[in-house]
mmCIF file of C-alpha atoms and ligand atoms in Angstrom:
data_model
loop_
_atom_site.group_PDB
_atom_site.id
_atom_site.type_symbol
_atom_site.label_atom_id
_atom_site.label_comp_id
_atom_site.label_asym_id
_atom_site.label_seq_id
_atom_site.Cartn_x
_atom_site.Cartn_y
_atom_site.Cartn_z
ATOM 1 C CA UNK A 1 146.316 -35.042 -23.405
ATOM 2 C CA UNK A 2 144.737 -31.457 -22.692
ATOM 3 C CA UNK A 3 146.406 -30.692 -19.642
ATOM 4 C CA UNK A 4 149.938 -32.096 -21.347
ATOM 5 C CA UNK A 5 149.202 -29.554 -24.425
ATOM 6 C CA UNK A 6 148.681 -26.998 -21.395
ATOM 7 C CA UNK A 7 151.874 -27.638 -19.393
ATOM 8 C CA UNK A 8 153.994 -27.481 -23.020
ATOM 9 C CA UNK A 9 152.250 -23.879 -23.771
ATOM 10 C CA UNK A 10 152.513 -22.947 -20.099
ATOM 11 C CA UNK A 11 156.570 -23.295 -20.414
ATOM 12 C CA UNK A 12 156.741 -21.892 -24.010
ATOM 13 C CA UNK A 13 154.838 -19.229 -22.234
ATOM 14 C CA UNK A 14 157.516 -18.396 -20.024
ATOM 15 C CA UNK A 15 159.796 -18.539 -22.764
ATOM 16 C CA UNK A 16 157.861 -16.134 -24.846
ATOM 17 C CA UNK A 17 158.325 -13.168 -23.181
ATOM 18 C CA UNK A 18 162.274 -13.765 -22.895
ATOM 19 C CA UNK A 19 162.378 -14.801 -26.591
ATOM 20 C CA UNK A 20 159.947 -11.892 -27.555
ATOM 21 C CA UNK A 21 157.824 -13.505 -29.936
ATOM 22 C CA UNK A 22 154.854 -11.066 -28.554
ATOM 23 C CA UNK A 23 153.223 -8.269 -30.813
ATOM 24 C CA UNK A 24 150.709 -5.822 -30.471
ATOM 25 C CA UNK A 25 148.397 -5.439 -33.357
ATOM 26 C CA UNK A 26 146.007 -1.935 -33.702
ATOM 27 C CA UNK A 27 142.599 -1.618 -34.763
ATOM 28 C CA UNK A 28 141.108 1.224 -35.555
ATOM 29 C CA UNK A 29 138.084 2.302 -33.741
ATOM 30 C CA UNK A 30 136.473 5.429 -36.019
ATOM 31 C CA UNK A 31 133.617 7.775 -35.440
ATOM 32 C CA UNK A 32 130.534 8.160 -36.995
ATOM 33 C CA UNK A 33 130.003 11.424 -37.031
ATOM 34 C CA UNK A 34 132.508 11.878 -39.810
ATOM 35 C CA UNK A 35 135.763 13.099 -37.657
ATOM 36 C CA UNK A 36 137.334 10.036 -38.355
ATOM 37 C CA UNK A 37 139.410 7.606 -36.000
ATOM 38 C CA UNK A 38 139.282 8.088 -32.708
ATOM 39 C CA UNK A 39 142.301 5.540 -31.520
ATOM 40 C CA UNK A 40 142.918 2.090 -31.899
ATOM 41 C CA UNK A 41 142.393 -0.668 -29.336
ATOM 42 C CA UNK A 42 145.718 -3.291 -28.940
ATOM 43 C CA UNK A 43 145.391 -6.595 -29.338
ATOM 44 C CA UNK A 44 148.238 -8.985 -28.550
ATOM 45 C CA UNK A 45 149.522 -11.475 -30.592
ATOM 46 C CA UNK A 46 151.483 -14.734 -29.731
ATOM 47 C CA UNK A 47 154.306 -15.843 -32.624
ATOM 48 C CA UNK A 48 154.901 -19.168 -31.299
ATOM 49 C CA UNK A 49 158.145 -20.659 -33.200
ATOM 50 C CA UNK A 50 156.803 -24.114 -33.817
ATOM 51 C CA UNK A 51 153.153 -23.645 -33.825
ATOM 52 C CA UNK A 52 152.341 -20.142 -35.821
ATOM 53 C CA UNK A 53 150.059 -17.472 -34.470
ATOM 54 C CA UNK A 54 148.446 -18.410 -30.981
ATOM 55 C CA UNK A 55 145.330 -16.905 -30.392
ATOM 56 C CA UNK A 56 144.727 -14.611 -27.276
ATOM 57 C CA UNK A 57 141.483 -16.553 -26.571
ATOM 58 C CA UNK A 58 144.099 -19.112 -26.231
ATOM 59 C CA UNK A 59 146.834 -18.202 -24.193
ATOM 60 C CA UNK A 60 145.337 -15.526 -22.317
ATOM 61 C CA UNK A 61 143.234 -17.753 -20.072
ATOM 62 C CA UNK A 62 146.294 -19.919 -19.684
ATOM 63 C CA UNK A 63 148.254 -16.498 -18.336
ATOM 64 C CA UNK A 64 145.873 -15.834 -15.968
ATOM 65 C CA UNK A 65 145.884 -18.936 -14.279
ATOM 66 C CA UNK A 66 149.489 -18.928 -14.233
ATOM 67 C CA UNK A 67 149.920 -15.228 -13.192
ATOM 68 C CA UNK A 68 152.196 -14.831 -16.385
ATOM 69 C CA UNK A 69 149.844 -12.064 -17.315
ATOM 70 C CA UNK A 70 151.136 -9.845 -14.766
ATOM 71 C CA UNK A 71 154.619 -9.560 -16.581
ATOM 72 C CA UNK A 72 153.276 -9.952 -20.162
ATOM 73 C CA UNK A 73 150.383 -7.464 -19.043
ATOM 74 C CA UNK A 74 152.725 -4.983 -18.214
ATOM 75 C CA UNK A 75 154.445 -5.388 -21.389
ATOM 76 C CA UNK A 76 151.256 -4.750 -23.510
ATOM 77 C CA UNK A 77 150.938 -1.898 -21.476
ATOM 78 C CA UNK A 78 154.498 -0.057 -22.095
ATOM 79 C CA UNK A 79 154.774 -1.426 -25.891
ATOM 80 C CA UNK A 80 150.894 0.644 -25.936
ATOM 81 C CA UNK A 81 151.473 3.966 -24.145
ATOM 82 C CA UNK A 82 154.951 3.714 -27.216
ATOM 83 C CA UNK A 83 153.184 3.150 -30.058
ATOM 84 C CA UNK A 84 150.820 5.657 -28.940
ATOM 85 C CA UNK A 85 153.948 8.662 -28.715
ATOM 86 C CA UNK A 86 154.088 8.160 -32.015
ATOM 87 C CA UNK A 87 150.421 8.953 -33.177
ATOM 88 C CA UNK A 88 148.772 12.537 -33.359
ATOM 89 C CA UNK A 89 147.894 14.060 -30.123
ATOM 90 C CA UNK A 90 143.678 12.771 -30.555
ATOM 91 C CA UNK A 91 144.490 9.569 -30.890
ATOM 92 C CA UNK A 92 143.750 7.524 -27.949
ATOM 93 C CA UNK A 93 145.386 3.605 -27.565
ATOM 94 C CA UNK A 94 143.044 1.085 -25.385
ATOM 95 C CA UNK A 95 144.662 -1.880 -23.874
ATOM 96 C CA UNK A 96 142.751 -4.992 -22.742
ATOM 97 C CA UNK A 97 143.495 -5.541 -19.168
ATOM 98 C CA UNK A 98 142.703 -8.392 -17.252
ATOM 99 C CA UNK A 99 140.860 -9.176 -13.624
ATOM 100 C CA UNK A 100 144.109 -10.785 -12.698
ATOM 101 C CA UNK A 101 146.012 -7.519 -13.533
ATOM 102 C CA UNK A 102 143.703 -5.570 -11.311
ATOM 103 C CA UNK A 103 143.912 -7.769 -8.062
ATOM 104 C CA UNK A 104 147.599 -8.891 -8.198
ATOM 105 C CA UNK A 105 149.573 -5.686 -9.396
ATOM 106 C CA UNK A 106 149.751 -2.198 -8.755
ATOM 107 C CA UNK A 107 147.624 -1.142 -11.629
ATOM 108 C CA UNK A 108 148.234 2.368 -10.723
ATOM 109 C CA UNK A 109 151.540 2.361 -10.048
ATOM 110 C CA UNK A 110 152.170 0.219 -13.425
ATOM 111 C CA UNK A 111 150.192 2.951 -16.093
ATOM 112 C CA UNK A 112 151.908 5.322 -14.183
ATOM 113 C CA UNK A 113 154.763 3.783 -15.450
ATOM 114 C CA UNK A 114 154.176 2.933 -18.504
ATOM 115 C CA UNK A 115 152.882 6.594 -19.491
ATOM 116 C CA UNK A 116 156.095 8.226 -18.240
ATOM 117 C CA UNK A 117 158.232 6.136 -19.687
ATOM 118 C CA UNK A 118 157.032 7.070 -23.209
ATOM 119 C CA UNK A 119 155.114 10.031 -22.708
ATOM 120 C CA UNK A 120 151.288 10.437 -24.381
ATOM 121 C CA UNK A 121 149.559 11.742 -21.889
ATOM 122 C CA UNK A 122 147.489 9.886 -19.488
ATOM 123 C CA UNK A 123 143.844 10.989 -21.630
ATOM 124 C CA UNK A 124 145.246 8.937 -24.304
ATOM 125 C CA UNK A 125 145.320 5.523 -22.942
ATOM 126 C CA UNK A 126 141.924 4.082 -22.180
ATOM 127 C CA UNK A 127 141.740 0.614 -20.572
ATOM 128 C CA UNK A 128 139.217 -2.168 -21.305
ATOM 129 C CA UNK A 129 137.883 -3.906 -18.672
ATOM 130 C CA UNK A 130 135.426 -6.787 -18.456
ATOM 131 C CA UNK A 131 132.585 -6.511 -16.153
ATOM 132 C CA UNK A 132 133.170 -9.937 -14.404
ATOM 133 C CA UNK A 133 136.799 -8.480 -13.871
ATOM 134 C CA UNK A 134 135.563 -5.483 -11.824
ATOM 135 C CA UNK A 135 132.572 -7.836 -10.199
ATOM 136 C CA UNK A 136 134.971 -10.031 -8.772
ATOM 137 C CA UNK A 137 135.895 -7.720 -6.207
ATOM 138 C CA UNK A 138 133.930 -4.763 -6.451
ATOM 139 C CA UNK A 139 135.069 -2.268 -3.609
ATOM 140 C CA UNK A 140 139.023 -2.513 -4.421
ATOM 141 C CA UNK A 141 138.016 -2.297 -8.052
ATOM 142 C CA UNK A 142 135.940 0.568 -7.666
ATOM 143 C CA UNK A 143 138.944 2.357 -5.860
ATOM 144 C CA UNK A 144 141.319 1.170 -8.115
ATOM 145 C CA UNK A 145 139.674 2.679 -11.294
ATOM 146 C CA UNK A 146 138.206 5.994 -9.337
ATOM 147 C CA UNK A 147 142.189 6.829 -9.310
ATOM 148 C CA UNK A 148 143.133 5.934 -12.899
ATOM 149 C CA UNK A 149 139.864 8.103 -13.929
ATOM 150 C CA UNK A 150 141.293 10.939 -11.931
ATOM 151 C CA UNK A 151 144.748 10.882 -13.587
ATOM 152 C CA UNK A 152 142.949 11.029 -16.775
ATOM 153 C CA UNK A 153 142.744 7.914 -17.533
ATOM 154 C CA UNK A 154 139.656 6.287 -19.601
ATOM 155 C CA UNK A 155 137.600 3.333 -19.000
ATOM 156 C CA UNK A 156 135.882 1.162 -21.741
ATOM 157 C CA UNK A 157 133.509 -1.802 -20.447
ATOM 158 C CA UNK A 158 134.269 -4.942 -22.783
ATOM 159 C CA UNK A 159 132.099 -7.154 -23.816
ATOM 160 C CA UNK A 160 128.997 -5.340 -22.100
ATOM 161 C CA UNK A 161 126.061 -7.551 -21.803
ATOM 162 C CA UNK A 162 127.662 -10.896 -21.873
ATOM 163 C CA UNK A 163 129.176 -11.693 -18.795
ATOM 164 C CA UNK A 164 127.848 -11.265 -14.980
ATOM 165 C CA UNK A 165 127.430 -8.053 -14.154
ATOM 166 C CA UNK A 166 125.387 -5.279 -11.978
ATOM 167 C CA UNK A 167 124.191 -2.337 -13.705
ATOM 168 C CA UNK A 168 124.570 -0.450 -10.307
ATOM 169 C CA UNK A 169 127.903 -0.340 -11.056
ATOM 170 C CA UNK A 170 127.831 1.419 -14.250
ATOM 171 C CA UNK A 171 127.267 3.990 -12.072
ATOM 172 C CA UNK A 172 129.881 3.895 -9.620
ATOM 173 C CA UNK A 173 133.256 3.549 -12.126
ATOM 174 C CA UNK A 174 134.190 6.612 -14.326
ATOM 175 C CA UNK A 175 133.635 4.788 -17.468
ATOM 176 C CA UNK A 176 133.857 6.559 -20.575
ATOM 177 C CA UNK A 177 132.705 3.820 -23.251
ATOM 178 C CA UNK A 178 130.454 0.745 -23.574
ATOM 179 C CA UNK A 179 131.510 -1.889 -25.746
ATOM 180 C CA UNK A 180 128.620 -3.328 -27.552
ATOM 181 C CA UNK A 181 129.990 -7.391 -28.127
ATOM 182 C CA UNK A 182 130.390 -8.559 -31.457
ATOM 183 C CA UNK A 183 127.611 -11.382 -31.014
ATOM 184 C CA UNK A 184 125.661 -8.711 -30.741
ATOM 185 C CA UNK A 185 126.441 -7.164 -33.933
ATOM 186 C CA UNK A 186 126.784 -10.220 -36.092
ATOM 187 C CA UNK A 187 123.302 -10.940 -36.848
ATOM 188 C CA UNK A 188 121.781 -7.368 -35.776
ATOM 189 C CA UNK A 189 120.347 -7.236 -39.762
ATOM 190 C CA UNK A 190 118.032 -10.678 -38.753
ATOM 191 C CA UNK A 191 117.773 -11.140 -35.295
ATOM 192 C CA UNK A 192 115.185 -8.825 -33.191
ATOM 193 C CA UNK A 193 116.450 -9.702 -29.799
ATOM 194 C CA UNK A 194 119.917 -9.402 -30.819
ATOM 195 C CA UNK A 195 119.043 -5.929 -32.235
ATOM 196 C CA UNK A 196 117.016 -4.860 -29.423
ATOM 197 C CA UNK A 197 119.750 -5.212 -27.237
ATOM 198 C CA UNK A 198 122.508 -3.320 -29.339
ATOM 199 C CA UNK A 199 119.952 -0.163 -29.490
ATOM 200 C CA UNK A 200 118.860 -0.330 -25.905
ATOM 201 C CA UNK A 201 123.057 -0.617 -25.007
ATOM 202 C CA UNK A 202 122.900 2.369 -26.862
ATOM 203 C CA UNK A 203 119.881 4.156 -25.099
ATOM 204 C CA UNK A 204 121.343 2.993 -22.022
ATOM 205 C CA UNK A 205 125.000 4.579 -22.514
ATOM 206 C CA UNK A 206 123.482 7.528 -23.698
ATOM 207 C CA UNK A 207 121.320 8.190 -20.821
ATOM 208 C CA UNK A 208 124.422 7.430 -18.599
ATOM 209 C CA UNK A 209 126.496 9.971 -20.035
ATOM 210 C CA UNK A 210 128.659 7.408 -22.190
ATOM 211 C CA UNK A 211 129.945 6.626 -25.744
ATOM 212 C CA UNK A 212 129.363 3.159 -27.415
ATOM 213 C CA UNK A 213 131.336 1.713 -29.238
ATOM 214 C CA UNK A 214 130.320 -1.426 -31.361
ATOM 215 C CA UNK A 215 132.408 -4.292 -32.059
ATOM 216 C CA UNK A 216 132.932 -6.397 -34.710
ATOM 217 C CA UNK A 217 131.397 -4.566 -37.511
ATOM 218 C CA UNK A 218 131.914 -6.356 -40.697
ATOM 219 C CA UNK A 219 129.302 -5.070 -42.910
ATOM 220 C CA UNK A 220 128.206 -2.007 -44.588
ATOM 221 C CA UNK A 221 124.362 -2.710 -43.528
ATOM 222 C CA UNK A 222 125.598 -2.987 -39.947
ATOM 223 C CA UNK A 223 127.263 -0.103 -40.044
ATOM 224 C CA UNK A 224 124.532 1.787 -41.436
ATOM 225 C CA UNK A 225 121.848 -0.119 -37.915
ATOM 226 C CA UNK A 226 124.296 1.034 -35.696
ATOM 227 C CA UNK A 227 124.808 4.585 -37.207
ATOM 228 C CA UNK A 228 121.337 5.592 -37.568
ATOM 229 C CA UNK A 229 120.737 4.191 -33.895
ATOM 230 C CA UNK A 230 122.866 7.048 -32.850
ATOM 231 C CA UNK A 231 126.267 4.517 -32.511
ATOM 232 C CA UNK A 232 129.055 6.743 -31.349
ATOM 233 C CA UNK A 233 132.281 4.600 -32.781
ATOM 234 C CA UNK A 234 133.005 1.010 -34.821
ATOM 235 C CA UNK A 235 135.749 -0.872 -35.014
ATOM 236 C CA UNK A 236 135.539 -4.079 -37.111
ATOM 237 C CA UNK A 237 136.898 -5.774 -40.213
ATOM 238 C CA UNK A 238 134.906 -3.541 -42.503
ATOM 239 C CA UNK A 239 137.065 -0.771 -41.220
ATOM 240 C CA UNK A 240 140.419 -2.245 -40.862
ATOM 241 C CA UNK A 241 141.853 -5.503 -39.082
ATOM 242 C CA UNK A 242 143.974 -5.325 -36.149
ATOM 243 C CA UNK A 243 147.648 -3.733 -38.284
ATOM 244 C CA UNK A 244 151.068 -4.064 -37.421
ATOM 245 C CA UNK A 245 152.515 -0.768 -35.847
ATOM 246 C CA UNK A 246 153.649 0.707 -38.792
ATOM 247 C CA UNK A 247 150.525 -0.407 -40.884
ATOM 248 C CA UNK A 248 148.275 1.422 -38.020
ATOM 249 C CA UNK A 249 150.763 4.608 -38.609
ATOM 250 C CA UNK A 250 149.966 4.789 -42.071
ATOM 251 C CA UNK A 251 146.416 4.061 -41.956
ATOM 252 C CA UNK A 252 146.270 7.261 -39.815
ATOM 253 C CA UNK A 253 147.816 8.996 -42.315
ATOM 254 C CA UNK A 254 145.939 7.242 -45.163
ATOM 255 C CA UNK A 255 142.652 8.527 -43.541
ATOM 256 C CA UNK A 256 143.392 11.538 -42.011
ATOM 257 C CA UNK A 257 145.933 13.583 -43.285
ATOM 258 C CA UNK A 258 147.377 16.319 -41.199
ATOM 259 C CA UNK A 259 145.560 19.169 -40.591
HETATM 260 P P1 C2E B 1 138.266 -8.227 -27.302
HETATM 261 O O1 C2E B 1 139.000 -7.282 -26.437
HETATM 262 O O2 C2E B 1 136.780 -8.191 -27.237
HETATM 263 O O3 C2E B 1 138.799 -7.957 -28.774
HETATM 264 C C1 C2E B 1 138.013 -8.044 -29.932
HETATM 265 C C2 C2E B 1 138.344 -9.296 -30.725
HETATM 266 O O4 C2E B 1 137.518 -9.323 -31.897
HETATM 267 C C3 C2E B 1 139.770 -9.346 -31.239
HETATM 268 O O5 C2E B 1 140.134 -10.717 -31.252
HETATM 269 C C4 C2E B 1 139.641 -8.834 -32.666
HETATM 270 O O6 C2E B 1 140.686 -9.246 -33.523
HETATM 271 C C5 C2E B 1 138.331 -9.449 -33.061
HETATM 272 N N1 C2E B 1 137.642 -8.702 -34.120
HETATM 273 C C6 C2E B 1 137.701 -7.375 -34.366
HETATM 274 N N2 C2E B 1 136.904 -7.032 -35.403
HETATM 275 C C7 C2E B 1 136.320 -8.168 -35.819
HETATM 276 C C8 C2E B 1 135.355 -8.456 -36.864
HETATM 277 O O7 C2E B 1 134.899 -7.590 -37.601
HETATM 278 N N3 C2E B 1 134.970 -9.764 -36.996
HETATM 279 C C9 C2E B 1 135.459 -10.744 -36.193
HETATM 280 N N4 C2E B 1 135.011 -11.989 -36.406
HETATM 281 N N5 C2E B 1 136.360 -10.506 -35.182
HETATM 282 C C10 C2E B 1 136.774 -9.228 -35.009
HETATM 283 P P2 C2E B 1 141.548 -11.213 -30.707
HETATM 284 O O8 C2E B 1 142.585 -10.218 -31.106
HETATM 285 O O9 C2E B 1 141.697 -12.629 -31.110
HETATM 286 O O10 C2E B 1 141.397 -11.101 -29.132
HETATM 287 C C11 C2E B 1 140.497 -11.926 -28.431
HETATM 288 C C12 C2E B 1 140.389 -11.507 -26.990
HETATM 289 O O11 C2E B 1 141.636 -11.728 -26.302
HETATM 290 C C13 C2E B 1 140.108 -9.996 -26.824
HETATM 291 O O12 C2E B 1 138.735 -9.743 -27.002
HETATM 292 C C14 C2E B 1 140.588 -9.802 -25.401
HETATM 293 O O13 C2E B 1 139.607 -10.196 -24.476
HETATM 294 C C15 C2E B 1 141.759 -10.752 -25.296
HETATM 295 N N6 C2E B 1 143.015 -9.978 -25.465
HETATM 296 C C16 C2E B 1 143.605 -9.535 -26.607
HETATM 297 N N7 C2E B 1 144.729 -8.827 -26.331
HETATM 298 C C17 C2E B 1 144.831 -8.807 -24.969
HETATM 299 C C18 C2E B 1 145.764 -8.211 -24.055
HETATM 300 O O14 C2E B 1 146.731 -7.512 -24.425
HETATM 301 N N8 C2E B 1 145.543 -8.408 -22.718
HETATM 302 C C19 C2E B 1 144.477 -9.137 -22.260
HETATM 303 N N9 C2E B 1 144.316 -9.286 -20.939
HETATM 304 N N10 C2E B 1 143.563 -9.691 -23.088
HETATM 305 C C20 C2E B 1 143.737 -9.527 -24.434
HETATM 306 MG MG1 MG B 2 138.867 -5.394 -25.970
HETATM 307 MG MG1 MG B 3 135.172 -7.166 -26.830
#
């Protein structure tokens, strides 16, 4: 039954990106030293005709195995770097970008793209990367992202803490921002260990040179943890949900109004 549910989505897959039922929704990711938002990371969405909204957690996977996320991965990226044009100058767009993306294209070659087709410069796109996605082949990666850091490019680890990874990396890519995970966050009021390790990501990035962002803030007390722990940036339903493009545009101007 599961792997017939699979083959259907893998097809309407295929379909999806010729029917363009894909969006990218922005949330806002704002600072908390009282400058406001810094960018907004993408997040895709899947309008499937028959059964609604698909979840990334979903179909994502599915892509990958399939190698589909090559050509829908290269779409997130252009539909980004445009929605970015449109934004003030300081605001930065981050695009999820998958290990699959990183072994099997040209990543390179594709944000090179991407940028000059719509023109924000190359400081305002930052990718997000998973650590098991750089661990899975760790010289090519390390290449790879040591060229998109010297085009300007920035580098946000996902997820930090959760997956496999090797902090002897950290420093060895040009990252820019760790991403504190949102099971982190979630019960960071109550739980010690959980707490412990959200202020010592902190400590860490710090002492590395980095920003941290955390994820998945939905409360004003866990705002206020994070912020007096020295937290450079949230992004969470307290904040904002992912928006539509044009919501994103005028929560910018909502927020921060010219000048
Ligand atoms: P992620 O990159 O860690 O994205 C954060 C997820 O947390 C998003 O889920 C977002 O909607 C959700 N979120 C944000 N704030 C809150 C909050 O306050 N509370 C809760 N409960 N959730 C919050 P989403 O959009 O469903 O995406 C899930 C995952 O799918 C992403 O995790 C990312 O790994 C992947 N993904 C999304 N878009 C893309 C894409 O364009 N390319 C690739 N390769 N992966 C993507
Ligand atoms: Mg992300
Ligand atoms: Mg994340």
């Amino acid at each position: 039954e599961r792997a017939r549910n699979r083959l259907t989505l893998r097809n309407d897959l295929v379909a999806a990106i010729a029917r363009d039922e894909f969006q990218l929704y922005y949330q806002p990711q704002v600072r908390l030293d009282g400058k406001g938002v810094s960018g907004f990371e993408a997040l895709l969405r899947w309008k499937h005709p028959t059964r609604g909204m698909v979840s990334p957690a979903e179909f994502v996977p599915l892509a990958e195995d399939t190698g589909l996320i090559l050509e829908i991965g290269r779409w997130v990226l252009r539909t980004a770097c445009r929605a970015a044009a449109d934004w003030p100058d300081d605001q930065r767009v981050a695009v999820n970008v998958s290990a699959v993306q990183f072994g099997r294209s040209n990543m390179v070659a594709e944000v090179r793209a991407a940028l000059a087709m719509s023109g924000p410069s190359a400081n305002r796109l930052e990718l997000e990367i998973t650590e098991s996605s750089v661990m899975e082949n760790p010289e090519e990666a390390i290449e790879i992202l040591q060229r998109l850091g010297r085009m300007g490019i920035s580098l946000a680890i996902d997820d930090f803490g959760t997956g496999y990874s090797s902090l002897s990396y950290l420093k060895l890519f040009p990252i820019d921002h760790l991403k504190i995970d949102r099971s982190f966050v979630a019960d960071i009021e109550t739980d010690l260990n959980d707490r412990a390790i959200a202020f010592g990501t902190i400590a860490l990035a710090h002492s590395l040179g980095l920003n941290v962002i955390a994820e998945g803030v939905e409360t004003e007390d866990q705002l206020e943890l994070l912020r007096s722990n020295g937290c450079d940036e949230v992004q969470g339903f307290l904040l904002s949900k992912p928006l539509s493009s044009a919501a994103a545009f005028a929560f910018l101007h909502a927020r921060c109004p010219a000048g």
